[in-house]
CSV table of C-alpha atoms in Angstrom, one decimal:
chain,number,residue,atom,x,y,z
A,1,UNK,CA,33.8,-1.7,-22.8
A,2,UNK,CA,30.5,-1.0,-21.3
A,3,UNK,CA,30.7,1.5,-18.4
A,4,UNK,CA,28.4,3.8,-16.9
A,5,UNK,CA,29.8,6.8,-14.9
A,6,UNK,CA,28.0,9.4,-12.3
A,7,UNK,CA,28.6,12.5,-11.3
A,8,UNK,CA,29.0,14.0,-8.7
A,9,UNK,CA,30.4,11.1,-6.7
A,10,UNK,CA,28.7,12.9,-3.8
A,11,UNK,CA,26.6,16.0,-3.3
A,12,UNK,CA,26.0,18.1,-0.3
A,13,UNK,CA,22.3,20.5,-0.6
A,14,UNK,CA,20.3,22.1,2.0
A,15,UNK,CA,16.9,21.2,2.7
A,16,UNK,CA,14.5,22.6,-0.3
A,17,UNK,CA,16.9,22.8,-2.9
A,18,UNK,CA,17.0,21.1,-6.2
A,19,UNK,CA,20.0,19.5,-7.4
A,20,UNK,CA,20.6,17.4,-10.6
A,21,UNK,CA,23.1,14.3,-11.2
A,22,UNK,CA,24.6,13.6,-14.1
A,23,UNK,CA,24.9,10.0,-15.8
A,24,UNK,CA,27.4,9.0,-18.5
A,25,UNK,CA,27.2,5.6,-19.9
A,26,UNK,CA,28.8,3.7,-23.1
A,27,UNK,CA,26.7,0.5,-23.4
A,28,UNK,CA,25.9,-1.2,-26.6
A,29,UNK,CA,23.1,-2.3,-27.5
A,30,UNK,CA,21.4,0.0,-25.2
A,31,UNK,CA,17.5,-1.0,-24.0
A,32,UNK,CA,16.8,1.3,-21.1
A,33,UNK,CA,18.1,3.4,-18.7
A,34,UNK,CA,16.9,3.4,-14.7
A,35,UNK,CA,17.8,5.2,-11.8
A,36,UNK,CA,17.6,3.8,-8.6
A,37,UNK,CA,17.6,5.5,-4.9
A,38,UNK,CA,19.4,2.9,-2.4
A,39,UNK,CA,19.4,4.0,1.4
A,40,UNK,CA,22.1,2.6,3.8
A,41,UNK,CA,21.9,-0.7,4.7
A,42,UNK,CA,18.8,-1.7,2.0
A,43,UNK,CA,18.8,-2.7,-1.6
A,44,UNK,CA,17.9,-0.6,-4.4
A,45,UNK,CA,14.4,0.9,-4.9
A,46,UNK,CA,13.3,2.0,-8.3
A,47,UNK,CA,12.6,5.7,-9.4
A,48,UNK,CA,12.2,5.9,-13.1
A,49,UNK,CA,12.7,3.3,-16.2
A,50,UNK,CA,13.0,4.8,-19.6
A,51,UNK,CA,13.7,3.2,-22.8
A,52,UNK,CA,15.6,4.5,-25.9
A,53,UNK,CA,12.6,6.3,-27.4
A,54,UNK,CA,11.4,8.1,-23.8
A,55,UNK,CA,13.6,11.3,-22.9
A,56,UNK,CA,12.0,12.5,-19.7
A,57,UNK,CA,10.2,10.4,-16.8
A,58,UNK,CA,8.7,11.6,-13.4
A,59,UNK,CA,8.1,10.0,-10.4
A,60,UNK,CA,7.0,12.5,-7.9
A,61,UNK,CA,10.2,15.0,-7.1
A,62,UNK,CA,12.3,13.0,-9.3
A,63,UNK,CA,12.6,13.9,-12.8
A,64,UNK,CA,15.0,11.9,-15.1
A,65,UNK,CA,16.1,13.0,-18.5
A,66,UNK,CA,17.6,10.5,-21.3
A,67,UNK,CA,19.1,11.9,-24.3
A,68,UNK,CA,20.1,8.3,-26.4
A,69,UNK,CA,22.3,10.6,-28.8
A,70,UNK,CA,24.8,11.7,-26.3
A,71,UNK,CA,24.1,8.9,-24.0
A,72,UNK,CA,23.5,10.9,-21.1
A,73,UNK,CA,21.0,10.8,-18.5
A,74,UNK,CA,20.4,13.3,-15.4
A,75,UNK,CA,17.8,12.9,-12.4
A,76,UNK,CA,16.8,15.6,-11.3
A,77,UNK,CA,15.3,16.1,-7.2
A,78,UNK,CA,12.9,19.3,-6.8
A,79,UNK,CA,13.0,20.5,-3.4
A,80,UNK,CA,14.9,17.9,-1.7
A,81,UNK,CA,14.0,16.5,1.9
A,82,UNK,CA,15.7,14.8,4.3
A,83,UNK,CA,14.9,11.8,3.7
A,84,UNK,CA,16.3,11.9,0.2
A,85,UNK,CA,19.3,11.2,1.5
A,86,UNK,CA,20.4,8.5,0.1
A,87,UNK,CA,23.0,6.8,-2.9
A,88,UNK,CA,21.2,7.5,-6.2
A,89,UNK,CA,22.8,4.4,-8.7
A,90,UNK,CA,22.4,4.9,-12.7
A,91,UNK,CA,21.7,1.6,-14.4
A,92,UNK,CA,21.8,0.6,-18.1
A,93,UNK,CA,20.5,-2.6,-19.6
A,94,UNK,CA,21.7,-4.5,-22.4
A,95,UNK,CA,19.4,-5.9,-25.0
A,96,UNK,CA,19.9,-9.6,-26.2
A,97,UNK,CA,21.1,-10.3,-22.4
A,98,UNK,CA,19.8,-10.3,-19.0
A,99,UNK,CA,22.4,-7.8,-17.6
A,100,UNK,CA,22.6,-4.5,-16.3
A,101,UNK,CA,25.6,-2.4,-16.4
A,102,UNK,CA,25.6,-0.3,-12.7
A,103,UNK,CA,27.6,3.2,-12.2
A,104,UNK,CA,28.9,3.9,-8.8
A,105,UNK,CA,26.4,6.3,-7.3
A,106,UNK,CA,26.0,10.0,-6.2
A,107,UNK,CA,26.0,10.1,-2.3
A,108,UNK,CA,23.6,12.3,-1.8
A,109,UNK,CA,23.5,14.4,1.6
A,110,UNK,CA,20.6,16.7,2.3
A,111,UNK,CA,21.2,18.9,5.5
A,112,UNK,CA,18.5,20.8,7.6
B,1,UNK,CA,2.2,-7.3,-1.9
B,2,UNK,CA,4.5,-8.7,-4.5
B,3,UNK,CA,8.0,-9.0,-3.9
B,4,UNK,CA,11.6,-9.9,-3.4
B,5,UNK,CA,12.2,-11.1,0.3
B,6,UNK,CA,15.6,-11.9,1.7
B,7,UNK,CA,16.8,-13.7,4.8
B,8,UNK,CA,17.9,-13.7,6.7
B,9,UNK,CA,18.7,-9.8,7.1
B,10,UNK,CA,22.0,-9.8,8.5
B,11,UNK,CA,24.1,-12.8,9.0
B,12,UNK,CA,27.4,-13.1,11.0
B,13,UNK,CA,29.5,-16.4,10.5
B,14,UNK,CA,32.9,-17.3,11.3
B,15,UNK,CA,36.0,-17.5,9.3
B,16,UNK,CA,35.8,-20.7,7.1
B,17,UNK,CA,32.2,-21.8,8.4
B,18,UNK,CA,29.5,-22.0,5.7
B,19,UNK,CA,26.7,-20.1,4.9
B,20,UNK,CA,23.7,-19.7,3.3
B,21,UNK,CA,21.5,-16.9,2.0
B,22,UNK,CA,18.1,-17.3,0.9
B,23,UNK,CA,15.7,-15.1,-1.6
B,24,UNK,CA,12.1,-15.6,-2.3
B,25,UNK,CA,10.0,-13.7,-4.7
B,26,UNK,CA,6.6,-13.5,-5.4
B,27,UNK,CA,6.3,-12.1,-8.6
B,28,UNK,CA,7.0,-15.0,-10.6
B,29,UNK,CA,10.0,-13.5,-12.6
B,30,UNK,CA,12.1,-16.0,-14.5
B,31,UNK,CA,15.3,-14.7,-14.1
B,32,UNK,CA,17.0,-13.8,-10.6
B,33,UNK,CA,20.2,-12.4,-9.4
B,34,UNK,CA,22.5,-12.7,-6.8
B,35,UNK,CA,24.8,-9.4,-6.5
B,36,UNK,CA,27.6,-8.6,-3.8
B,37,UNK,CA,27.6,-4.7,-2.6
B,38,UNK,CA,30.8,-3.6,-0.6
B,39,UNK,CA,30.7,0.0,1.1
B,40,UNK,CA,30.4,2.8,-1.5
B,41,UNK,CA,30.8,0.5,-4.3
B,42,UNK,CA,28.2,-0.5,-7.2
B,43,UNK,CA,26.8,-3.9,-7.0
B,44,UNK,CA,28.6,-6.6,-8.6
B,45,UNK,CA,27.2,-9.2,-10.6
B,46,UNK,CA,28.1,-13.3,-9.2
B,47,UNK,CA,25.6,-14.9,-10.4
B,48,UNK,CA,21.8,-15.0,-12.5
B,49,UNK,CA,19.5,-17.9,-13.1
B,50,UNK,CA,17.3,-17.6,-16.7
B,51,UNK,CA,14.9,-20.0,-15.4
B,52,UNK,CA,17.0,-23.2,-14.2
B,53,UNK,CA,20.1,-21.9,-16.5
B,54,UNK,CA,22.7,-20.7,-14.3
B,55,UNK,CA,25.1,-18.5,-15.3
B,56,UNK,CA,28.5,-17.9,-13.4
B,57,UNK,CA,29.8,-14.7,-13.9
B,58,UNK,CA,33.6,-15.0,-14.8
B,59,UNK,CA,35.1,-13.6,-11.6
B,60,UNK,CA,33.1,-14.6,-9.1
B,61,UNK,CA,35.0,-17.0,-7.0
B,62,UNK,CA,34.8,-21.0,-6.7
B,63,UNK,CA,33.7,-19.9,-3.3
B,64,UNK,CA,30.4,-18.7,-4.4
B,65,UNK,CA,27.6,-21.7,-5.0
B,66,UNK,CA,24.3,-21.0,-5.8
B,67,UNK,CA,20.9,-23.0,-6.4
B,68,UNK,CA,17.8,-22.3,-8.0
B,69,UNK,CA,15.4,-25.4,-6.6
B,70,UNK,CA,12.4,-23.9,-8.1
B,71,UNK,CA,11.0,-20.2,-9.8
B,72,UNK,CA,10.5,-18.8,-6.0
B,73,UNK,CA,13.6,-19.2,-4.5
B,74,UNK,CA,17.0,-19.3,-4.9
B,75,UNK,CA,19.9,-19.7,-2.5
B,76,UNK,CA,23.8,-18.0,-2.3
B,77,UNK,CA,26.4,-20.5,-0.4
B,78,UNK,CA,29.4,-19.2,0.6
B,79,UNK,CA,31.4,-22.4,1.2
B,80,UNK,CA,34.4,-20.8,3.1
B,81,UNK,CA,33.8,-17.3,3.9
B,82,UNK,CA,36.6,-14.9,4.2
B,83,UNK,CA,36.7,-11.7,5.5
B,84,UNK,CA,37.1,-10.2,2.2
B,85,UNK,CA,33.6,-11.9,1.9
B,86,UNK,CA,31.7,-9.2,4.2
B,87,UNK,CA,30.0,-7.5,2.5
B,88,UNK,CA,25.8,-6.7,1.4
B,89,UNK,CA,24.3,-9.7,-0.5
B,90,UNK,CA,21.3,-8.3,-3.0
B,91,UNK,CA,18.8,-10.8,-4.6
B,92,UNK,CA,16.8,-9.1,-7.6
B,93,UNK,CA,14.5,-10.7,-10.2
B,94,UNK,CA,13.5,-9.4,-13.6
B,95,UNK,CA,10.8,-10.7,-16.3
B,96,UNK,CA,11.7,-11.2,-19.7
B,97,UNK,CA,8.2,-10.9,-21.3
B,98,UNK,CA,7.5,-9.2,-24.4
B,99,UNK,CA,6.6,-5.5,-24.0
B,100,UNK,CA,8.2,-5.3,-20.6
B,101,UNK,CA,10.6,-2.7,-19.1
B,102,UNK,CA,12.8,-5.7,-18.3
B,103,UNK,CA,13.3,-3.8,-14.7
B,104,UNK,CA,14.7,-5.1,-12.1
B,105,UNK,CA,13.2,-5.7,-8.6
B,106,UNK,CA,15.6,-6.0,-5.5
B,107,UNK,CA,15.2,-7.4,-1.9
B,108,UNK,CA,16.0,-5.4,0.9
B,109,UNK,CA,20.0,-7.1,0.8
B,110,UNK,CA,21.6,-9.4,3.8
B,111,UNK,CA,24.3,-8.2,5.2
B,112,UNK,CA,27.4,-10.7,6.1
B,113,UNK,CA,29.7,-9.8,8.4
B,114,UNK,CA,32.7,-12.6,9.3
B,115,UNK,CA,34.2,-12.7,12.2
């Protein structure tokens, strides 16, 4: 069955610290991996996009990893801010088909 | 700028009266996506278009109509909402051209609340 599982399910970091989450997926075929940052209330907003033969992306603070052996991916946030508070979703798409498989987030809570 | 637009941005309706939910995009993808988000939970599928192709996902419910009237927009009708129905209503597109990431764009979401 393809699934896709994060973790932490939530995460609680002080402003200025880095922090890392973790993605676990088992989807087959596999044709890229993205992580997405979705604020309450608003829909998804893309961070990085990475495809089987790419193992490391940056956008800005956010760093995502992919290692297509183990099928895991991390993203990792370099001194966090407040406003990256936020649910950070792991998505995995399916080659052949126009679906994504989603995990369930990390809530991410960054305090002053 | 290009985009995925949604409106309206929150809807309320009454138990058993019909709505509808609308999605416009400007970037000309040929595939686009109607998902339902309840709190803290990932987005789940209904519904995609590949051009005028619809595709029904298995368990979304008889409840759930959409149309596609042309590449720009596409429309989510909930014939008899429910109060399980409340819930965030995401509209994303994605391209399949050759060489492409295949990503996938979302609007800002609509949120239904039934009263």
């Amino acid at each position: 069955k393809n699934q896709v599982e994060q973790s932490p399910q939530s995460l609680i970091i002080l402003e200025g610290k880095n922090c890392t989450l973790q993605c676990n997926y088992t989807v087959s075929p596999f044709s890229n991996l993205r992580w997405y940052k979705q604020d309450t209330g608003r829909g998804p907003v893309s961070l990085t996009i990475m495809t089987f033969s790419e193992n490391t992306k940056s956008n800005g603070r956010y760093t995502a990893t992919l290692d297509a052996d183990t099928k895991q991916s991390s993203l990792h946030i370099t001194a966090s801010q407040l406003s990256d508070s936020a649910s950070y979703i792991c998505v995995v798409g399916t080659s052949g088909t126009y679906k994504y498989i989603f995990g369930t987030g990390t809530r991410l809570k960054v305090l002053a | 700028d290009a985009m995925v637009i949604q409106n309206p941005r929150y809807q309320v309706t009454q138990f058993g009266k019909p709505v509808t939910l609308s999605c416009s995009q400007t970037l000309n993808h040929n595939v686009m996506y109607w998902y339902q988000q309840k709190s803290s939970q990932a987005p789940k599928l209904l519904f995609h278009y590949y051009d005028k192709d619809f595709n029904n996902e298995a368990d979304t419910p008889d409840n759930f109509q959409s149309r596609r009237p042309n590449t720009s927009f596409c429309f989510l009708d909930i014939r008899s909402p429910g109060l399980g129905d409340a819930a965030m209503y995401l509209c994303a597109t994605s391209s399949l051209q050759p060489g492409s990431y295949n990503e996938q764009f979302f609007g800002p979401g609509t949120r239904l609340t039934v009263l």
